[in-house]
Amino acid sequence: MLSARSLFQEIHANDEAFGLFCSIAAKGEDQGGWENGRIARLVADQELAPKIARHGADEEKHGRIFNALLHKRGLSPVRVPDSTDYTMILERQGIGLAHSRLRRDEPLTEADVITYLAHSRVTEQRAAEQMKLLCKVFGDDPEIGRAMRMISADEDNHLAYCHEELLRLAAQGHGRRILGTLQETAKAEVRTYRDVSLAVMGRMGEILRWPKAKSAALAAGIHAVHLYERAGGWQRMTTLKMPAHRNALGGPVPVEALD
C-alpha cells in the first residue's frame, strides 16, 4: 500500500534518492536565503527589514541543515534538475520579485513589498504543510528527526510573520492589491507544485526502479491533489488571520545548530 510514510522512508533508505531529496531542499532554502537577504537590504521600512533578514537567515540555516544531513551519510550535493527547481519555475511565471530586480540597488516600492509578502505567504503555507508531514514521518528518527522539527518550527514562524505583516498593510488600505496578488500567486503555485512533484517523483522512480504501476499510481495521486487545489483548495493560501504567535520574527537571530 502506498503512503507518504512508506514513500519517504524508501527515499531515506537509498543514498542516491536521499542525496537528491536533500540537494533539492538545500538549493531551495539557499535561494530563499539570498532573496530575503537582498530584500532586507532594499526595503525602506526599518521595522520590517530586520524581520526579512531573520527570515533569510533561517532559510540559509535550513540549507546548511540539509547539507549536514548529506555529510552525515557521507554524501555530497548533486545537481538539481531544472524541472524540480520550484523557486525558479515560479519566477519564470512572473510570481514574486525577479532576481534581476533584486540585483539592482534600487529601493523596493510598497507594491514590491506586497508582492514579496504575498509570495512568501503562499509558499510558506506549502513549506509549513510539507514539514508537518515530514515531522509525522521522521519526527522520532534519531538521524533526522531533530532537523525536521527545527525546520518545521521555523516555517510556522515564517507563515505567522507573513499573516501579520500583510494584515498590517491591509489595514493601511492595501487590501484589494493584497488579495489580488495572493490569488494570482496561489493559482500559479498549485500548478507549479504539481509539475515539480511529478518531476521529483519521476526521478525518484528512476533511481529506486519503481514498477510502472507504482509510478502511475503516484502520478495519479499528484494529479488528484492538483484537481482538489485547482477546484478551490488554493483558497487556503489566500486567507489572512492574525496569528497567535505575534512578532514571530522579531528579536535577534537565534543560534541553532545540529550536533
XYZ file of N, CA, C and O in Angstrom, residues 127-243:
468
model
N 5.368 25.133 2.485
C 6.517 24.641 3.251
C 6.100 24.147 4.624
O 6.555 23.087 5.088
N 5.223 24.907 5.294
C 4.776 24.507 6.624
C 4.027 23.181 6.572
O 4.210 22.301 7.436
N 3.178 23.004 5.550
C 2.434 21.753 5.414
C 3.368 20.575 5.138
O 3.200 19.488 5.710
N 4.343 20.790 4.282
C 5.278 19.714 3.957
C 6.115 19.313 5.170
O 6.367 18.127 5.397
N 6.540 20.312 5.943
C 7.365 19.995 7.105
C 6.558 19.287 8.183
O 7.088 18.419 8.884
N 5.290 19.618 8.325
C 4.443 18.887 9.271
C 4.347 17.417 8.867
O 4.385 16.513 9.721
N 4.237 17.173 7.551
C 4.188 15.800 7.067
C 5.497 15.081 7.355
O 5.505 13.938 7.833
N 6.612 15.751 7.087
C 7.916 15.125 7.341
C 8.138 14.876 8.832
O 8.792 13.889 9.209
N 7.605 15.752 9.677
C 7.706 15.520 11.123
C 6.911 14.291 11.536
O 7.331 13.532 12.425
N 5.760 14.061 10.909
C 4.981 12.862 11.213
C 5.739 11.603 10.819
O 5.691 10.579 11.508
N 6.444 11.687 9.696
C 7.171 10.522 9.195
C 8.474 10.298 9.954
O 8.806 9.176 10.328
N 9.217 11.386 10.192
C 10.577 11.261 10.712
C 10.795 11.892 12.085
O 11.929 11.950 12.560
N 9.732 12.382 12.710
C 9.898 13.116 13.959
C 10.666 12.376 15.027
O 11.406 12.983 15.808
N 10.533 11.054 15.084
C 11.217 10.250 16.102
C 12.483 9.590 15.574
O 13.128 8.818 16.296
N 12.849 9.884 14.327
C 14.032 9.266 13.740
C 15.290 9.853 14.363
O 15.453 11.072 14.417
N 16.194 9.014 14.852
C 17.381 9.546 15.535
C 18.330 10.297 14.603
O 19.128 11.117 15.057
N 18.268 10.026 13.304
C 19.178 10.671 12.365
C 18.692 12.048 11.935
O 19.451 13.018 11.925
N 17.405 12.167 11.600
C 16.935 13.421 11.003
C 15.739 14.042 11.719
O 15.281 15.119 11.333
N 15.242 13.399 12.771
C 14.048 13.897 13.441
C 14.201 15.304 13.978
O 13.330 16.158 13.791
N 15.317 15.575 14.666
C 15.511 16.905 15.247
C 15.565 17.972 14.157
O 15.018 19.063 14.313
N 16.217 17.666 13.051
C 16.307 18.626 11.947
C 14.926 18.955 11.404
O 14.607 20.121 11.156
N 14.080 17.944 11.223
C 12.742 18.177 10.687
C 11.914 19.031 11.646
O 11.194 19.940 11.227
N 12.024 18.770 12.941
C 11.257 19.547 13.913
C 11.723 20.999 13.953
O 10.922 21.929 14.071
N 13.039 21.212 13.863
C 13.586 22.558 13.902
C 13.123 23.375 12.694
O 12.667 24.511 12.826
N 13.217 22.770 11.518
C 12.801 23.477 10.304
C 11.296 23.733 10.327
O 10.829 24.811 9.951
N 10.531 22.758 10.794
C 9.077 22.912 10.848
C 8.679 24.086 11.739
O 7.791 24.884 11.385
N 9.320 24.220 12.886
C 9.016 25.334 13.792
C 9.336 26.670 13.116
O 8.580 27.642 13.255
N 10.438 26.723 12.383
C 10.787 27.957 11.670
C 9.755 28.287 10.605
O 9.369 29.454 10.431
N 9.315 27.278 9.852
C 8.334 27.533 8.795
C 7.026 28.054 9.390
O 6.369 28.935 8.805
N 6.635 27.545 10.536
C 5.434 28.063 11.195
C 5.615 29.535 11.565
O 4.680 30.342 11.418
N 6.798 29.894 12.030
C 7.079 31.301 12.350
C 7.048 32.177 11.103
O 6.541 33.303 11.135
N 7.600 31.674 10.014
C 7.602 32.446 8.768
C 6.168 32.709 8.301
O 5.837 33.815 7.857
N 5.335 31.681 8.396
C 3.952 31.840 7.965
C 3.214 32.836 8.856
O 2.461 33.693 8.367
N 3.443 32.757 10.161
C 2.808 33.705 11.090
C 3.226 35.138 10.772
O 2.401 36.059 10.769
N 4.496 35.332 10.503
C 5.018 36.666 10.173
C 4.362 37.222 8.914
O 3.990 38.407 8.856
N 4.185 36.369 7.891
C 3.554 36.824 6.655
C 2.112 37.266 6.903
O 1.670 38.302 6.394
N 1.367 36.478 7.669
C -0.012 36.853 8.001
C -0.030 38.220 8.693
O -0.819 39.116 8.316
N 0.797 38.389 9.693
C 0.775 39.620 10.485
C 1.156 40.838 9.643
O 0.500 41.889 9.718
N 2.195 40.722 8.829
C 2.639 41.863 8.031
C 1.642 42.211 6.937
O 1.406 43.388 6.648
N 1.033 41.221 6.313
C 0.032 41.504 5.290
C -1.221 42.132 5.898
O -1.830 43.034 5.295
N -1.616 41.687 7.079
C -2.763 42.306 7.744
C -2.460 43.756 8.118
O -3.330 44.627 8.035
N -1.234 44.025 8.502
C -0.838 45.407 8.807
C -0.965 46.283 7.564
O -1.501 47.399 7.624
N -0.515 45.784 6.428
C -0.605 46.551 5.189
C -2.053 46.665 4.708
O -2.451 47.692 4.154
N -2.843 45.627 4.925
C -4.262 45.689 4.550
C -4.975 46.776 5.342
O -5.827 47.506 4.808
N -4.615 46.913 6.620
C -5.226 47.952 7.461
C -4.848 49.350 6.995
O -5.544 50.326 7.305
N -3.771 49.461 6.222
C -3.343 50.752 5.688
C -3.977 51.056 4.338
O -3.638 52.062 3.706
N -4.895 50.191 3.885
C -5.623 50.463 2.654
C -5.183 49.656 1.443
O -5.615 49.951 0.321
N -4.380 48.629 1.652
C -3.859 47.850 0.523
C -4.555 46.499 0.369
O -4.029 45.615 -0.313
N -5.724 46.340 0.982
C -6.385 45.043 0.991
C -6.688 44.493 -0.383
O -6.478 43.300 -0.640
N -7.172 45.332 -1.307
C -7.537 44.842 -2.642
C -6.310 44.333 -3.397
O -6.344 43.269 -4.016
N -5.220 45.105 -3.333
C -3.999 44.680 -4.021
C -3.459 43.384 -3.404
O -3.008 42.487 -4.118
N -3.515 43.285 -2.083
C -3.015 42.093 -1.406
C -3.817 40.866 -1.829
O -3.240 39.824 -2.173
N -5.140 40.972 -1.827
C -5.976 39.832 -2.186
C -5.722 39.398 -3.622
O -5.584 38.198 -3.902
N -5.654 40.363 -4.530
C -5.408 40.025 -5.929
C -4.060 39.340 -6.117
O -3.944 38.365 -6.881
N -3.051 39.829 -5.422
C -1.714 39.230 -5.539
C -1.683 37.838 -4.933
O -1.067 36.913 -5.489
N -2.335 37.654 -3.796
C -2.414 36.332 -3.179
C -3.106 35.331 -4.103
O -2.648 34.191 -4.258
N -4.198 35.742 -4.732
C -4.934 34.831 -5.605
C -4.109 34.442 -6.828
O -4.050 33.260 -7.202
N -3.461 35.413 -7.446
C -2.621 35.127 -8.606
C -1.477 34.190 -8.226
O -1.164 33.229 -8.945
N -0.865 34.462 -7.086
C 0.272 33.659 -6.642
C -0.151 32.236 -6.309
O 0.516 31.264 -6.690
N -1.272 32.082 -5.599
C -1.725 30.747 -5.193
C -2.078 29.889 -6.397
O -1.750 28.694 -6.439
N -2.739 30.465 -7.386
C -3.123 29.689 -8.574
C -1.891 29.222 -9.344
O -1.858 28.095 -9.860
N -0.878 30.080 -9.414
C 0.365 29.679 -10.073
C 1.108 28.630 -9.242
O 1.702 27.691 -9.787
N 1.054 28.781 -7.927
C 1.788 27.861 -7.052
C 1.250 26.446 -7.145
O 2.048 25.484 -7.187
N -0.063 26.271 -7.195
C -0.592 24.902 -7.214
C -0.227 24.202 -8.521
O 0.014 22.985 -8.533
N -0.161 24.945 -9.628
C 0.292 24.344 -10.889
C 1.765 23.949 -10.786
O 2.172 22.869 -11.210
N 2.554 24.860 -10.227
C 3.983 24.615 -10.102
C 4.260 23.442 -9.174
O 5.131 22.597 -9.460
N 3.540 23.373 -8.069
C 3.723 22.270 -7.121
C 3.416 20.933 -7.790
O 4.142 19.953 -7.585
N 2.358 20.893 -8.594
C 2.040 19.660 -9.338
C 3.194 19.272 -10.263
O 3.660 18.131 -10.263
N 3.658 20.245 -11.059
C 4.697 19.938 -12.039
C 6.006 19.512 -11.375
O 6.668 18.566 -11.823
N 6.382 20.211 -10.306
C 7.614 19.859 -9.603
C 7.467 18.500 -8.924
O 8.395 17.677 -8.944
N 6.311 18.238 -8.328
C 6.084 16.944 -7.680
C 6.197 15.801 -8.690
O 6.809 14.759 -8.399
N 5.628 15.993 -9.875
C 5.725 14.964 -10.913
C 7.178 14.753 -11.333
O 7.626 13.612 -11.531
N 7.919 15.852 -11.461
C 9.326 15.744 -11.859
C 10.156 15.042 -10.793
O 10.993 14.175 -11.105
N 9.941 15.403 -9.528
C 10.701 14.784 -8.442
C 10.376 13.298 -8.337
O 11.284 12.442 -8.257
N 9.099 12.964 -8.351
C 8.722 11.562 -8.225
C 9.153 10.754 -9.441
O 9.490 9.562 -9.331
N 9.169 11.391 -10.612
C 9.655 10.708 -11.805
C 11.123 10.330 -11.659
O 11.529 9.206 -11.988
N 11.912 11.271 -11.155
C 13.343 10.990 -10.963
C 13.551 9.961 -9.856
O 14.398 9.069 -9.979
N 12.767 10.055 -8.770
C 12.879 9.071 -7.694
C 12.519 7.675 -8.212
O 13.144 6.674 -7.838
N 11.517 7.610 -9.078
C 11.128 6.323 -9.636
C 12.243 5.686 -10.439
O 12.442 4.460 -10.397
N 13.004 6.533 -11.167
C 14.146 6.020 -11.927
C 15.230 5.495 -10.982
O 15.805 4.429 -11.209
N 15.512 6.272 -9.946
C 16.566 5.881 -9.008
C 16.202 4.598 -8.271
O 17.018 3.679 -8.121
N 14.953 4.534 -7.811
C 14.519 3.404 -6.984
C 13.931 2.250 -7.803
O 13.523 1.239 -7.231
N 13.884 2.449 -9.114
C 13.404 1.411 -10.038
C 11.991 0.945 -9.694
O 11.705 -0.258 -9.586
N 11.139 1.923 -9.523
C 9.747 1.588 -9.246
C 9.102 0.953 -10.467
O 9.369 1.374 -11.609
N 8.237 -0.006 -10.277
C 7.481 -0.547 -11.410
C 6.543 0.527 -11.982
O 6.175 1.475 -11.294
N 6.185 0.350 -13.240
C 5.351 1.354 -13.908
C 4.034 1.592 -13.166
O 3.544 2.722 -13.107
N 3.493 0.521 -12.606
C 2.209 0.659 -11.907
C 2.340 1.571 -10.692
O 1.453 2.384 -10.411
N 3.461 1.455 -9.961
C 3.662 2.297 -8.787
C 3.854 3.754 -9.190
O 3.267 4.667 -8.587
N 4.672 3.990 -10.213
C 4.883 5.357 -10.689
C 3.582 5.971 -11.186
O 3.299 7.152 -10.930
N 2.778 5.169 -11.871
C 1.497 5.668 -12.383
C 0.552 6.011 -11.241
O -0.170 7.018 -11.296
N 0.553 5.190 -10.199
C -0.314 5.453 -9.051
C 0.094 6.743 -8.342
O -0.759 7.544 -7.937
N 1.404 6.953 -8.198
C 1.883 8.183 -7.555
C 1.541 9.404 -8.399
O 1.117 10.444 -7.869
N 1.714 9.297 -9.710
C 1.376 10.414 -10.599
C -0.121 10.722 -10.518
O -0.527 11.886 -10.486
N -0.932 9.670 -10.454
C -2.383 9.878 -10.342
C -2.726 10.593 -9.038
O -3.610 11.466 -9.005
N -2.029 10.232 -7.960
C -2.260 10.903 -6.683
C -1.896 12.375 -6.739
O -2.612 13.225 -6.190
N -0.786 12.694 -7.408
C -0.367 14.093 -7.542
C -1.395 14.878 -8.355
O -1.759 16.003 -7.999
N -1.879 14.276 -9.418
C -2.902 14.946 -10.235
C -4.201 15.130 -9.438
O -4.893 16.153 -9.592
N -4.535 14.166 -8.600
C -5.752 14.285 -7.788
C -5.639 15.442 -6.803
O -6.602 16.199 -6.602
N -4.471 15.588 -6.171
C -4.256 16.724 -5.271
C -4.400 18.028 -6.025
O -5.029 18.981 -5.546
N -3.848 18.073 -7.242
C -3.942 19.304 -8.029
C -5.388 19.619 -8.399
O -5.800 20.790 -8.379
N -6.167 18.606 -8.736
C -7.572 18.847 -9.065
C -8.308 19.450 -7.872
O -9.111 20.379 -8.026
N -8.036 18.922 -6.684
C -8.644 19.479 -5.469
C -8.215 20.928 -5.273
O -9.043 21.811 -4.994
N -6.920 21.180 -5.431
C -6.428 22.538 -5.202
C -6.941 23.497 -6.265
O -7.286 24.642 -5.970
N -6.987 23.057 -7.501
C -7.485 23.917 -8.571
C -8.973 24.217 -8.389
O -9.446 25.313 -8.721
N -9.715 23.254 -7.843
C -11.151 23.433 -7.645
C -11.494 24.375 -6.497
O -12.637 24.810 -6.372
N -10.521 24.705 -5.668
C -10.803 25.605 -4.549
C -9.852 25.469 -3.388
O -9.809 26.342 -2.519
N -9.080 24.396 -3.361
C -8.131 24.217 -2.267
C -7.084 25.314 -2.192
O -6.552 25.599 -1.111
N -6.819 25.958 -3.344
C -5.845 27.048 -3.364
C -6.245 28.206 -2.460
O -5.396 28.987 -2.013
N -7.538 28.318 -2.157
C -8.001 29.467 -1.378
C -7.474 29.457 0.055
O -7.427 30.503 0.701
N -7.047 28.293 0.555
C -6.477 28.259 1.907
C -5.193 29.079 1.976
O -4.770 29.500 3.057
N -4.574 29.314 0.825
C -3.330 30.077 0.769
C -3.561 31.581 0.654
O -2.599 32.353 0.660
N -4.804 31.991 0.558
C -5.098 33.413 0.328
C -5.804 34.081 1.502
O -6.005 35.289 1.482
N -6.175 33.305 2.503
C -6.823 33.886 3.676
C -5.770 34.481 4.613
O -4.611 34.067 4.603
N -6.193 35.448 5.408
C -5.290 36.070 6.377
C -5.959 36.059 7.746
O -7.138 36.396 7.878
N -5.192 35.669 8.749
C -5.689 35.608 10.119
C -4.558 36.020 11.050
O -3.432 35.544 10.896
N -4.864 36.878 12.011
C -3.830 37.290 12.942
C -3.322 36.072 13.711
O -4.105 35.358 14.336
N -2.027 35.793 13.669
C -1.501 34.574 14.307
C -1.485 34.683 15.820
O -1.400 35.782 16.380
